[in-house]
Amino acid sequence: MDALTIMTELNNQIFPWCHERRFNAYANYFRKEFGTRVQKLSIDAGFSCPNRDGSKGKGGCTYCNNDAFNPSYCQPEKSVSQQIQEGKDFHAWRYKRAQKYLAYFQPYSNTYAPLETLKRIYDEALNNEDIIGLVIGTRPDCIDDEKIAYFADLAKTHYVVIEYGIESCLDKTLNLINRGHDFQTAVNAIEKTAAAGIRTGTHLILGLPGETEDEILQQATTVSSLPLHSIKLHQLQILKGSIMEHDYAKHPENYKFFTLDNYIDFLIRFLEHLSPNIIVERFAGEVPPRFQAGPTFGNIRNDEILRMVEQELERRNTFQGRLVIG
């Protein structure tokens, strides 16, 4: 039985997305979930990170420079409400159909504060009538049962996603990039969060130093065993101002970067091993050229990488999860 026949048989059964696209696409999920365009609004609420303030380490993870991902309106000295309004204005010219929004707390570790502080910040966001939910990026070592209970209560009436940075499933890599926790910490956080009825997402960086392609590919199988709602995939990027920038300058031999063609090929193989139940939100990271300090894919945008992935899935007549269910 070939891949296309399998996709047809699965249509409207286990994986209803199969008849629309060859992977479990975030855009399709959103249209079905909300029936309209919903736009994320990034917010910087001024959180820190245990890997920066000294409680676990200094300097942060070696790859990190959060400024590279922050829109210009995201400034922690502004209130949450002000950032929401400026975010709506910022996106208005591009996303004219957006009528509802998710408050996306992205920079640093957005559960790294006492519960009362979290309640104040997130209640302020949800008090805006156009905000229908929260997307909260954080570390798996910055969550506890009390905080999970709070978010589980919010999730009963709002759309709530907790995004945990796994970055790698290999402890040798987590140690190398100065994450300050092991992979089991991520497993524990994801399982507890999902068990509480909260949508749980994750990030993986593909191509971290010291990892072979086989080791990276195995991580698709590893994360597929977790109760994940969604995943974001990023290629390794060397960012100006990061610890990795200085290490790369001294030891470029320790780094091996995907070319664009190799990356597309690898993404197809990764998707084939990835559970079809996991929604794929992103295939690549994108930062402004002024923050780039290493090899890049040039000026290609994420939507073009998405187009290339879909074309290659079609050409190979394959789909997400083919090797999981085959």
GROMACS .gro file of C-alpha atoms in nm:
model
  326
    1MET     CA    1   0.000   0.000   0.000
    2ASP     CA    2   0.160   0.332  -0.105
    3ALA     CA    3   0.169   0.652   0.099
    4LEU     CA    4  -0.112   0.824  -0.089
    5THR     CA    5  -0.347   0.528  -0.040
    6ILE     CA    6  -0.270   0.527   0.332
    7MET     CA    7  -0.343   0.900   0.351
    8THR     CA    8  -0.677   0.851   0.178
    9GLU     CA    9  -0.781   0.572   0.412
   10LEU     CA   10  -0.685   0.776   0.716
   11ASN     CA   11  -0.887   1.074   0.597
   12ASN     CA   12  -1.159   1.167   0.849
   13GLN     CA   13  -1.057   0.875   1.067
   14ILE     CA   14  -0.749   0.898   1.288
   15PHE     CA   15  -0.575   1.188   1.112
   16PRO     CA   16  -0.835   1.411   0.944
   17TRP     CA   17  -0.570   1.656   0.820
   18CYS     CA   18  -0.439   1.403   0.565
   19HIS     CA   19  -0.675   1.504   0.284
   20GLU     CA   20  -0.565   1.868   0.308
   21ARG     CA   21  -0.187   1.861   0.346
   22ARG     CA   22   0.087   1.606   0.393
   23PHE     CA   23   0.172   1.720   0.743
   24ASN     CA   24  -0.029   1.825   1.046
   25ALA     CA   25  -0.018   2.197   0.974
   26TYR     CA   26  -0.066   2.464   1.238
   27ALA     CA   27  -0.257   2.695   1.003
   28ASN     CA   28  -0.514   2.427   0.925
   29TYR     CA   29  -0.553   2.342   1.293
   30PHE     CA   30  -0.613   2.709   1.377
   31ARG     CA   31  -0.881   2.750   1.113
   32LYS     CA   32  -1.068   2.450   1.249
   33GLU     CA   33  -1.018   2.550   1.612
   34PHE     CA   34  -1.130   2.912   1.582
   35GLY     CA   35  -1.311   2.943   1.248
   36THR     CA   36  -1.129   3.269   1.181
   37ARG     CA   37  -0.778   3.411   1.172
   38VAL     CA   38  -0.624   3.444   1.517
   39GLN     CA   39  -0.295   3.633   1.546
   40LYS     CA   40  -0.028   3.597   1.813
   41LEU     CA   41   0.091   3.916   1.978
   42SER     CA   42   0.439   3.889   2.130
   43ILE     CA   43   0.478   4.036   2.478
   44ASP     CA   44   0.790   4.090   2.687
   45ALA     CA   45   0.680   4.092   3.049
   46GLY     CA   46   1.030   4.133   3.187
   47PHE     CA   47   1.088   3.777   3.307
   48SER     CA   48   1.438   3.651   3.366
   49CYS     CA   49   1.586   3.302   3.354
   50PRO     CA   50   1.751   3.081   3.618
   51ASN     CA   51   2.037   3.034   3.376
   52ARG     CA   52   2.104   3.408   3.375
   53ASP     CA   53   2.033   3.535   3.725
   54GLY     CA   54   2.277   3.299   3.896
   55SER     CA   55   2.034   3.055   4.053
   56LYS     CA   56   2.155   2.792   3.802
   57GLY     CA   57   2.408   2.975   3.592
   58LYS     CA   58   2.523   3.297   3.432
   59GLY     CA   59   2.517   3.406   3.070
   60GLY     CA   60   2.225   3.190   2.963
   61CYS     CA   61   2.218   2.905   2.714
   62THR     CA   62   2.504   2.932   2.468
   63TYR     CA   63   2.280   2.987   2.161
   64CYS     CA   64   2.052   3.246   2.321
   65ASN     CA   65   1.993   3.609   2.232
   66ASN     CA   66   1.624   3.681   2.284
   67ASP     CA   67   1.654   4.027   2.126
   68ALA     CA   68   1.683   3.853   1.789
   69PHE     CA   69   1.322   3.732   1.811
   70ASN     CA   70   1.151   4.030   1.974
   71PRO     CA   71   0.938   4.268   1.766
   72SER     CA   72   1.028   4.633   1.812
   73TYR     CA   73   0.719   4.711   2.020
   74CYS     CA   74   0.809   4.445   2.282
   75GLN     CA   75   0.972   4.635   2.565
   76PRO     CA   76   0.936   4.518   2.926
   77GLU     CA   77   0.906   4.870   3.062
   78LYS     CA   78   0.569   4.894   2.883
   79SER     CA   79   0.261   4.743   3.044
   80VAL     CA   80   0.113   4.423   2.908
   81SER     CA   81  -0.193   4.618   2.794
   82GLN     CA   82   0.019   4.872   2.606
   83GLN     CA   83   0.215   4.599   2.429
   84ILE     CA   84  -0.108   4.428   2.327
   85GLN     CA   85  -0.241   4.748   2.171
   86GLU     CA   86   0.087   4.824   1.996
   87GLY     CA   87   0.106   4.465   1.878
   88LYS     CA   88  -0.238   4.494   1.721
   89ASP     CA   89  -0.132   4.817   1.550
   90PHE     CA   90   0.197   4.657   1.440
   91HIS     CA   91   0.022   4.365   1.270
   92ALA     CA   92  -0.282   4.553   1.139
   93TRP     CA   93  -0.137   4.626   0.793
   94ARG     CA   94  -0.044   4.261   0.731
   95TYR     CA   95  -0.318   4.065   0.904
   96LYS     CA   96  -0.627   4.267   0.833
   97ARG     CA   97  -0.856   3.967   0.885
   98ALA     CA   98  -0.738   3.902   1.241
   99GLN     CA   99  -1.017   3.975   1.487
  100LYS     CA  100  -0.896   3.778   1.786
  101TYR     CA  101  -0.553   3.743   1.939
  102LEU     CA  102  -0.337   3.523   2.156
  103ALA     CA  103  -0.100   3.690   2.398
  104TYR     CA  104   0.237   3.527   2.327
  105PHE     CA  105   0.481   3.557   2.615
  106GLN     CA  106   0.803   3.459   2.439
  107PRO     CA  107   1.125   3.615   2.577
  108TYR     CA  108   1.309   3.422   2.846
  109SER     CA  109   1.122   3.203   3.099
  110ASN     CA  110   0.764   3.317   3.141
  111THR     CA  111   0.679   3.105   3.444
  112TYR     CA  112   0.992   3.208   3.633
  113ALA     CA  113   0.826   3.418   3.903
  114PRO     CA  114   0.605   3.369   4.210
  115LEU     CA  115   0.252   3.257   4.129
  116GLU     CA  116   0.100   3.588   4.240
  117THR     CA  117   0.318   3.770   3.987
  118LEU     CA  118   0.211   3.532   3.712
  119LYS     CA  119  -0.155   3.582   3.798
  120ARG     CA  120  -0.122   3.959   3.780
  121ILE     CA  121   0.052   3.950   3.441
  122TYR     CA  122  -0.168   3.690   3.275
  123ASP     CA  123  -0.492   3.826   3.418
  124GLU     CA  124  -0.404   4.165   3.270
  125ALA     CA  125  -0.363   4.007   2.927
  126LEU     CA  126  -0.688   3.811   2.948
  127ASN     CA  127  -0.881   4.118   3.061
  128ASN     CA  128  -0.838   4.255   2.709
  129GLU     CA  129  -1.158   4.163   2.524
  130ASP     CA  130  -0.970   4.074   2.203
  131ILE     CA  131  -0.736   3.829   2.378
  132ILE     CA  132  -0.880   3.478   2.375
  133GLY     CA  133  -0.585   3.291   2.518
  134LEU     CA  134  -0.221   3.265   2.616
  135VAL     CA  135   0.087   3.108   2.464
  136ILE     CA  136   0.359   3.089   2.728
  137GLY     CA  137   0.718   3.006   2.647
  138THR     CA  138   0.927   2.876   2.935
  139ARG     CA  139   1.183   2.627   3.058
  140PRO     CA  140   1.082   2.286   3.193
  141ASP     CA  141   1.260   2.359   3.521
  142CYS     CA  142   1.049   2.671   3.582
  143ILE     CA  143   0.716   2.502   3.650
  144ASP     CA  144   0.563   2.337   3.955
  145ASP     CA  145   0.236   2.177   4.059
  146GLU     CA  146   0.089   2.503   4.189
  147LYS     CA  147   0.156   2.687   3.865
  148ILE     CA  148   0.026   2.399   3.656
  149ALA     CA  149  -0.296   2.404   3.859
  150TYR     CA  150  -0.335   2.778   3.789
  151PHE     CA  151  -0.287   2.734   3.413
  152ALA     CA  152  -0.516   2.431   3.411
  153ASP     CA  153  -0.788   2.647   3.563
  154LEU     CA  154  -0.735   2.914   3.295
  155ALA     CA  155  -0.745   2.647   3.025
  156LYS     CA  156  -1.103   2.563   3.119
  157THR     CA  157  -1.222   2.897   2.981
  158HIS     CA  158  -0.937   3.013   2.753
  159TYR     CA  159  -0.702   2.875   2.493
  160VAL     CA  160  -0.376   2.808   2.680
  161VAL     CA  161  -0.050   2.660   2.552
  162ILE     CA  162   0.266   2.610   2.755
  163GLU     CA  163   0.569   2.587   2.524
  164TYR     CA  164   0.872   2.417   2.675
  165GLY     CA  165   1.215   2.446   2.523
  166ILE     CA  166   1.351   2.094   2.493
  167GLU     CA  167   1.610   2.205   2.232
  168SER     CA  168   1.770   1.859   2.241
  169CYS     CA  169   1.677   1.518   2.383
  170LEU     CA  170   2.044   1.437   2.446
  171ASP     CA  171   2.190   1.514   2.788
  172LYS     CA  172   2.539   1.551   2.639
  173THR     CA  173   2.408   1.835   2.422
  174LEU     CA  174   2.207   2.000   2.699
  175ASN     CA  175   2.522   2.008   2.909
  176LEU     CA  176   2.727   2.147   2.621
  177ILE     CA  177   2.485   2.432   2.552
  178ASN     CA  178   2.455   2.513   2.924
  179ARG     CA  179   2.083   2.441   2.958
  180GLY     CA  180   2.112   2.372   3.330
  181HIS     CA  181   1.873   2.075   3.328
  182ASP     CA  182   1.856   1.727   3.179
  183PHE     CA  183   1.610   1.578   2.931
  184GLN     CA  184   1.414   1.397   3.202
  185THR     CA  185   1.324   1.737   3.348
  186ALA     CA  186   1.156   1.822   3.017
  187VAL     CA  187   0.976   1.486   3.008
  188ASN     CA  188   0.842   1.539   3.360
  189ALA     CA  189   0.718   1.893   3.286
  190ILE     CA  190   0.549   1.796   2.959
  191GLU     CA  191   0.377   1.493   3.107
  192LYS     CA  192   0.247   1.684   3.412
  193THR     CA  193   0.127   1.977   3.202
  194ALA     CA  194  -0.054   1.760   2.949
  195ALA     CA  195  -0.208   1.548   3.225
  196ALA     CA  196  -0.360   1.865   3.369
  197GLY     CA  197  -0.547   1.929   3.043
  198ILE     CA  198  -0.316   2.203   2.912
  199ARG     CA  199  -0.199   2.208   2.550
  200THR     CA  200   0.174   2.148   2.557
  201GLY     CA  201   0.421   2.256   2.291
  202THR     CA  202   0.796   2.232   2.249
  203HIS     CA  203   1.095   2.361   2.054
  204LEU     CA  204   1.380   2.161   1.906
  205ILE     CA  205   1.699   2.303   1.754
  206LEU     CA  206   1.825   2.087   1.469
  207GLY     CA  207   2.200   2.078   1.418
  208LEU     CA  208   2.340   2.159   1.762
  209PRO     CA  209   2.715   2.096   1.787
  210GLY     CA  210   2.822   1.739   1.844
  211GLU     CA  211   2.500   1.577   1.723
  212THR     CA  212   2.499   1.347   1.421
  213GLU     CA  213   2.208   1.342   1.177
  214ASP     CA  214   2.111   0.999   1.307
  215GLU     CA  215   2.102   1.131   1.663
  216ILE     CA  216   1.886   1.426   1.558
  217LEU     CA  217   1.655   1.201   1.360
  218GLN     CA  218   1.609   0.972   1.659
  219GLN     CA  219   1.473   1.272   1.850
  220ALA     CA  220   1.165   1.270   1.625
  221THR     CA  221   1.083   0.928   1.767
  222THR     CA  222   1.168   1.040   2.120
  223VAL     CA  223   0.940   1.346   2.119
  224SER     CA  224   0.666   1.143   1.950
  225SER     CA  225   0.640   0.938   2.267
  226LEU     CA  226   0.550   1.251   2.467
  227PRO     CA  227   0.198   1.398   2.504
  228LEU     CA  228   0.278   1.700   2.286
  229HIS     CA  229   0.021   1.917   2.117
  230SER     CA  230   0.263   2.104   1.889
  231ILE     CA  231   0.627   2.145   1.793
  232LYS     CA  232   0.850   2.417   1.650
  233LEU     CA  233   1.163   2.314   1.462
  234HIS     CA  234   1.455   2.555   1.427
  235GLN     CA  235   1.781   2.510   1.240
  236LEU     CA  236   2.093   2.601   1.435
  237GLN     CA  237   2.171   2.971   1.397
  238ILE     CA  238   2.469   3.156   1.542
  239LEU     CA  239   2.339   3.479   1.691
  240LYS     CA  240   2.544   3.789   1.760
  241GLY     CA  241   2.577   3.853   2.130
  242SER     CA  242   2.546   3.486   2.222
  243ILE     CA  243   2.810   3.272   2.392
  244MET     CA  244   2.798   3.043   2.091
  245GLU     CA  245   2.911   3.328   1.866
  246HIS     CA  246   3.244   3.343   2.051
  247ASP     CA  247   3.280   2.964   2.064
  248TYR     CA  248   3.212   2.934   1.692
  249ALA     CA  249   3.476   3.198   1.617
  250LYS     CA  250   3.733   3.000   1.817
  251HIS     CA  251   3.630   2.646   1.720
  252PRO     CA  252   3.445   2.645   1.387
  253GLU     CA  253   3.549   2.283   1.338
  254ASN     CA  254   3.299   2.181   1.608
  255TYR     CA  255   3.004   2.308   1.404
  256LYS     CA  256   2.837   2.149   1.105
  257PHE     CA  257   2.555   2.344   0.941
  258PHE     CA  258   2.280   2.224   0.711
  259THR     CA  259   2.274   2.364   0.362
  260LEU     CA  260   1.923   2.462   0.254
  261ASP     CA  261   1.885   2.154   0.032
  262ASN     CA  262   2.015   1.925   0.304
  263TYR     CA  263   1.784   2.085   0.557
  264ILE     CA  264   1.476   2.029   0.340
  265ASP     CA  265   1.581   1.666   0.290
  266PHE     CA  266   1.632   1.622   0.662
  267LEU     CA  267   1.298   1.781   0.749
  268ILE     CA  268   1.120   1.529   0.525
  269ARG     CA  269   1.292   1.241   0.701
  270PHE     CA  270   1.220   1.396   1.040
  271LEU     CA  271   0.851   1.435   0.954
  272GLU     CA  272   0.828   1.073   0.847
  273HIS     CA  273   0.938   0.971   1.198
  274LEU     CA  274   0.724   1.228   1.379
  275SER     CA  275   0.388   1.131   1.527
  276PRO     CA  276   0.106   1.253   1.299
  277ASN     CA  277  -0.080   1.366   1.611
  278ILE     CA  278   0.171   1.647   1.676
  279ILE     CA  279   0.091   1.978   1.506
  280VAL     CA  280   0.392   2.131   1.330
  281GLU     CA  281   0.397   2.502   1.393
  282ARG     CA  282   0.727   2.596   1.233
  283PHE     CA  283   1.004   2.436   1.026
  284ALA     CA  284   1.276   2.698   1.066
  285GLY     CA  285   1.386   2.993   1.273
  286GLU     CA  286   1.414   3.338   1.122
  287VAL     CA  287   1.606   3.634   1.265
  288PRO     CA  288   1.700   3.975   1.121
  289PRO     CA  289   2.033   3.978   0.932
  290ARG     CA  290   2.186   4.214   1.189
  291PHE     CA  291   2.177   3.933   1.446
  292GLN     CA  292   2.331   3.664   1.226
  293ALA     CA  293   2.690   3.563   1.297
  294GLY     CA  294   2.721   3.232   1.113
  295PRO     CA  295   2.616   3.047   0.798
  296THR     CA  296   2.254   3.107   0.698
  297PHE     CA  297   2.009   3.008   0.427
  298GLY     CA  298   2.043   3.357   0.281
  299ASN     CA  299   1.742   3.581   0.256
  300ILE     CA  300   1.492   3.298   0.221
  301ARG     CA  301   1.183   3.340   0.437
  302ASN     CA  302   1.001   3.080   0.641
  303ASP     CA  303   0.704   3.070   0.406
  304GLU     CA  304   0.939   2.974   0.122
  305ILE     CA  305   1.089   2.693   0.331
  306LEU     CA  306   0.735   2.576   0.403
  307ARG     CA  307   0.660   2.574   0.028
  308MET     CA  308   0.977   2.374  -0.041
  309VAL     CA  309   0.889   2.119   0.229
  310GLU     CA  310   0.540   2.070   0.085
  311GLN     CA  311   0.674   2.033  -0.268
  312GLU     CA  312   0.925   1.772  -0.153
  313LEU     CA  313   0.663   1.579   0.043
  314GLU     CA  314   0.455   1.571  -0.275
  315ARG     CA  315   0.747   1.470  -0.494
  316ARG     CA  316   0.838   1.179  -0.264
  317ASN     CA  317   0.474   1.085  -0.213
  318THR     CA  318   0.525   1.076   0.163
  319PHE     CA  319   0.377   1.239   0.472
  320GLN     CA  320   0.420   1.308   0.843
  321GLY     CA  321   0.421   0.990   1.045
  322ARG     CA  322   0.464   0.755   0.749
  323LEU     CA  323   0.727   0.551   0.933
  324VAL     CA  324   0.532   0.568   1.257
  325ILE     CA  325   0.214   0.411   1.120
  326GLY     CA  326   0.358   0.215   0.826
   0.00000   0.00000   0.00000
